[in-house]
C-alpha positions as a Markdown table, in Angstrom:
| # | Residue | x | y | z |
|---|---|---|---|---|
| 1 | Met | 21.1 | -32.3 | 41.1 |
| 2 | Asp | 22.6 | -29.2 | 43.1 |
| 3 | Asn | 20.4 | -26.2 | 43.9 |
| 4 | Asp | 23.0 | -24.2 | 40.9 |
| 5 | Ala | 22.2 | -27.0 | 38.7 |
| 6 | Ile | 18.2 | -26.6 | 39.3 |
| 7 | Gly | 18.0 | -22.5 | 39.6 |
| 8 | Thr | 19.9 | -22.4 | 36.1 |
| 9 | Ser | 17.8 | -25.0 | 34.7 |
| 10 | Ala | 14.7 | -23.0 | 35.4 |
| 11 | Ser | 16.4 | -19.6 | 34.4 |
| 12 | Gly | 16.7 | -20.9 | 30.7 |
| 13 | Arg | 12.6 | -22.4 | 30.6 |
| 14 | Arg | 11.9 | -18.9 | 31.9 |
| 15 | Leu | 14.0 | -17.0 | 29.2 |
| 16 | Gly | 12.8 | -19.7 | 27.0 |
| 17 | Ala | 9.1 | -19.8 | 27.6 |
| 18 | Ala | 9.4 | -15.2 | 27.4 |
| 19 | Ala | 11.5 | -15.4 | 24.1 |
| 20 | Leu | 8.6 | -17.5 | 22.8 |
| 21 | Gly | 6.0 | -15.3 | 24.9 |
| 22 | Leu | 7.8 | -12.3 | 22.1 |
| 23 | Leu | 8.2 | -14.7 | 19.5 |
| 24 | His | 4.6 | -15.6 | 19.5 |
| 25 | Ser | 3.0 | -11.6 | 19.7 |
| 26 | His | 4.7 | -10.7 | 17.3 |
| 27 | Ile | 4.3 | -13.4 | 14.9 |
| 28 | Glu | -0.3 | -12.1 | 16.4 |
| 29 | Leu | 1.0 | -8.7 | 15.3 |
| 30 | Phe | 2.3 | -9.6 | 11.8 |
| 31 | Gly | -1.1 | -12.0 | 10.9 |
| 32 | Ile | -2.9 | -9.1 | 12.1 |
| 33 | Glu | -0.9 | -6.4 | 9.9 |
| 34 | Leu | -1.5 | -9.0 | 7.2 |
| 35 | Gln | -4.8 | -9.5 | 7.3 |
| 36 | Glu | -5.5 | -4.8 | 7.1 |
| 37 | Gln | -3.4 | -4.9 | 4.9 |
| 38 | Lys | -5.1 | -8.0 | 2.8 |
| 39 | Gly | -8.9 | -5.9 | 3.1 |
| 40 | Arg | -7.6 | -2.3 | 2.0 |
| 41 | Thr | -5.6 | -4.1 | -1.3 |
| 42 | Leu | -7.8 | -4.5 | -2.4 |
| 43 | Arg | -10.8 | -2.0 | -1.5 |
| 44 | Leu | -8.0 | -0.3 | -3.2 |
| 45 | Leu | -8.3 | -1.9 | -5.7 |
| 46 | Leu | -12.2 | -2.5 | -6.1 |
| 47 | Phe | -12.4 | 1.0 | -6.1 |
| 48 | Ala | -9.4 | 2.5 | -8.4 |
| 49 | Gly | -11.2 | 0.1 | -10.8 |
| 50 | Leu | -15.0 | 1.3 | -10.6 |
| 51 | Ala | -12.8 | 5.0 | -10.3 |
| 52 | Leu | -11.3 | 4.2 | -14.1 |
| 53 | Val | -14.6 | 2.8 | -15.6 |
| 54 | Phe | -16.5 | 5.9 | -14.2 |
| 55 | Ala | -13.9 | 7.9 | -15.9 |
| 56 | Leu | -13.5 | 6.9 | -18.9 |
| 57 | Leu | -16.7 | 6.9 | -19.5 |
| 58 | Leu | -16.6 | 10.2 | -18.5 |
| 59 | Leu | -14.0 | 11.1 | -20.7 |
| 60 | Ser | -15.7 | 9.2 | -24.1 |
| 61 | Ala | -19.3 | 11.8 | -23.4 |
| 62 | Leu | -16.7 | 14.6 | -23.1 |
| 63 | Ser | -14.1 | 14.4 | -25.8 |
| 64 | Gly | -18.3 | 13.7 | -28.2 |
| 65 | Leu | -19.4 | 16.3 | -26.0 |
| 66 | Val | -16.2 | 18.3 | -27.2 |
| 67 | Leu | -16.1 | 17.5 | -31.2 |
| 68 | Val | -20.0 | 17.6 | -31.8 |
| 69 | Leu | -19.3 | 21.3 | -30.7 |
| 70 | Leu | -15.8 | 21.7 | -32.8 |
| 71 | Trp | -17.6 | 19.6 | -35.4 |
| 72 | Asp | -18.4 | 22.3 | -38.3 |
| 73 | Ser | -15.9 | 24.8 | -37.8 |
| 74 | Tyr | -13.1 | 23.7 | -35.5 |
| 75 | Arg | -12.6 | 19.7 | -36.9 |
| 76 | Leu | -9.7 | 18.9 | -36.3 |
| 77 | Ala | -8.5 | 22.0 | -33.5 |
| 78 | Gly | -10.5 | 19.7 | -31.4 |
| 79 | Ile | -9.2 | 17.1 | -32.1 |
| 80 | Val | -5.4 | 17.7 | -31.6 |
| 81 | Gly | -6.3 | 19.3 | -28.3 |
| 82 | Leu | -8.2 | 16.5 | -27.2 |
| 83 | Cys | -5.0 | 14.1 | -28.0 |
| 84 | Val | -2.3 | 16.4 | -26.2 |
| 85 | Phe | -4.9 | 17.1 | -23.9 |
| 86 | Tyr | -4.9 | 12.9 | -23.4 |
| 87 | Ser | -1.3 | 12.4 | -23.3 |
| 88 | Leu | -0.5 | 15.4 | -21.0 |
| 89 | Ala | -2.4 | 13.4 | -18.9 |
| 90 | Ala | -1.4 | 9.8 | -19.3 |
| 91 | Val | 2.2 | 11.4 | -18.8 |
| 92 | Phe | 1.0 | 12.3 | -15.0 |
| 93 | Cys | -0.8 | 9.6 | -14.4 |
| 94 | Ala | 2.9 | 7.5 | -15.4 |
| 95 | Leu | 5.3 | 9.2 | -12.7 |
| 96 | Arg | 2.4 | 9.4 | -10.1 |
| 97 | Leu | 2.4 | 5.6 | -10.7 |
| 98 | Lys | 6.2 | 5.8 | -10.8 |
| 99 | Ala | 6.2 | 7.6 | -7.5 |
| 100 | Ala | 4.3 | 4.9 | -5.8 |
| 101 | Val | 6.1 | 2.0 | -7.0 |
| 102 | Phe | 8.5 | 3.6 | -5.6 |
| 103 | Asp | 7.4 | 4.3 | -2.2 |
| 104 | Glu | 10.0 | 3.5 | 0.4 |
| 105 | Ser | 7.1 | 3.4 | 3.3 |
| 106 | Ser | 7.0 | -0.5 | 4.9 |
| 107 | Pro | 3.5 | -1.5 | 5.3 |
| 108 | Phe | 4.4 | -3.8 | 8.5 |
| 109 | Ser | 5.9 | -0.4 | 10.9 |
| 110 | Ala | 4.1 | -1.7 | 13.7 |
| 111 | Thr | 5.9 | -4.8 | 13.9 |
| 112 | Leu | 9.1 | -4.2 | 13.2 |
| 113 | Glu | 8.5 | -1.5 | 15.2 |
| 114 | Glu | 8.0 | -4.0 | 17.8 |
| 115 | Leu | 11.0 | -6.4 | 17.5 |
| 116 | Ala | 13.1 | -2.8 | 17.6 |
| 117 | Lys | 11.6 | -2.1 | 21.2 |
| 118 | Asp | 12.7 | -6.3 | 22.2 |
| 119 | Arg | 15.9 | -5.7 | 20.9 |
| 120 | Glu | 16.8 | -2.4 | 22.9 |
| 121 | Arg | 15.0 | -4.0 | 25.9 |
| 122 | Leu | 17.1 | -8.0 | 25.6 |
| 123 | Leu | 20.5 | -6.1 | 24.7 |
| 124 | Pro | 22.0 | -4.5 | 28.0 |
């Protein structure tokens, strides 16, 4: 084997090792981001569920209080008012939920940024 073939083989191995090193670091970063996202999602679900339970308890108590206060003179108006309030709140929450579902932000932005940097470095 001549020196050119040995040099080409060695540089090919170095290039392959560098590519594997980059791939390894990106996979590791992706795994870390995935764990962070999983923990964040779990916390969000837990606190959202607790907030929902306490909000429903509060709404039930406040609705009962309003109806008790208005029962003698404005019974029907109190019930209609509560229904209108709950309807508006439901529409508002539905619109906010729709906006959150269609949010275009990427949960793995650091990994995507690193891949873009690597692509810029490797391309002439």
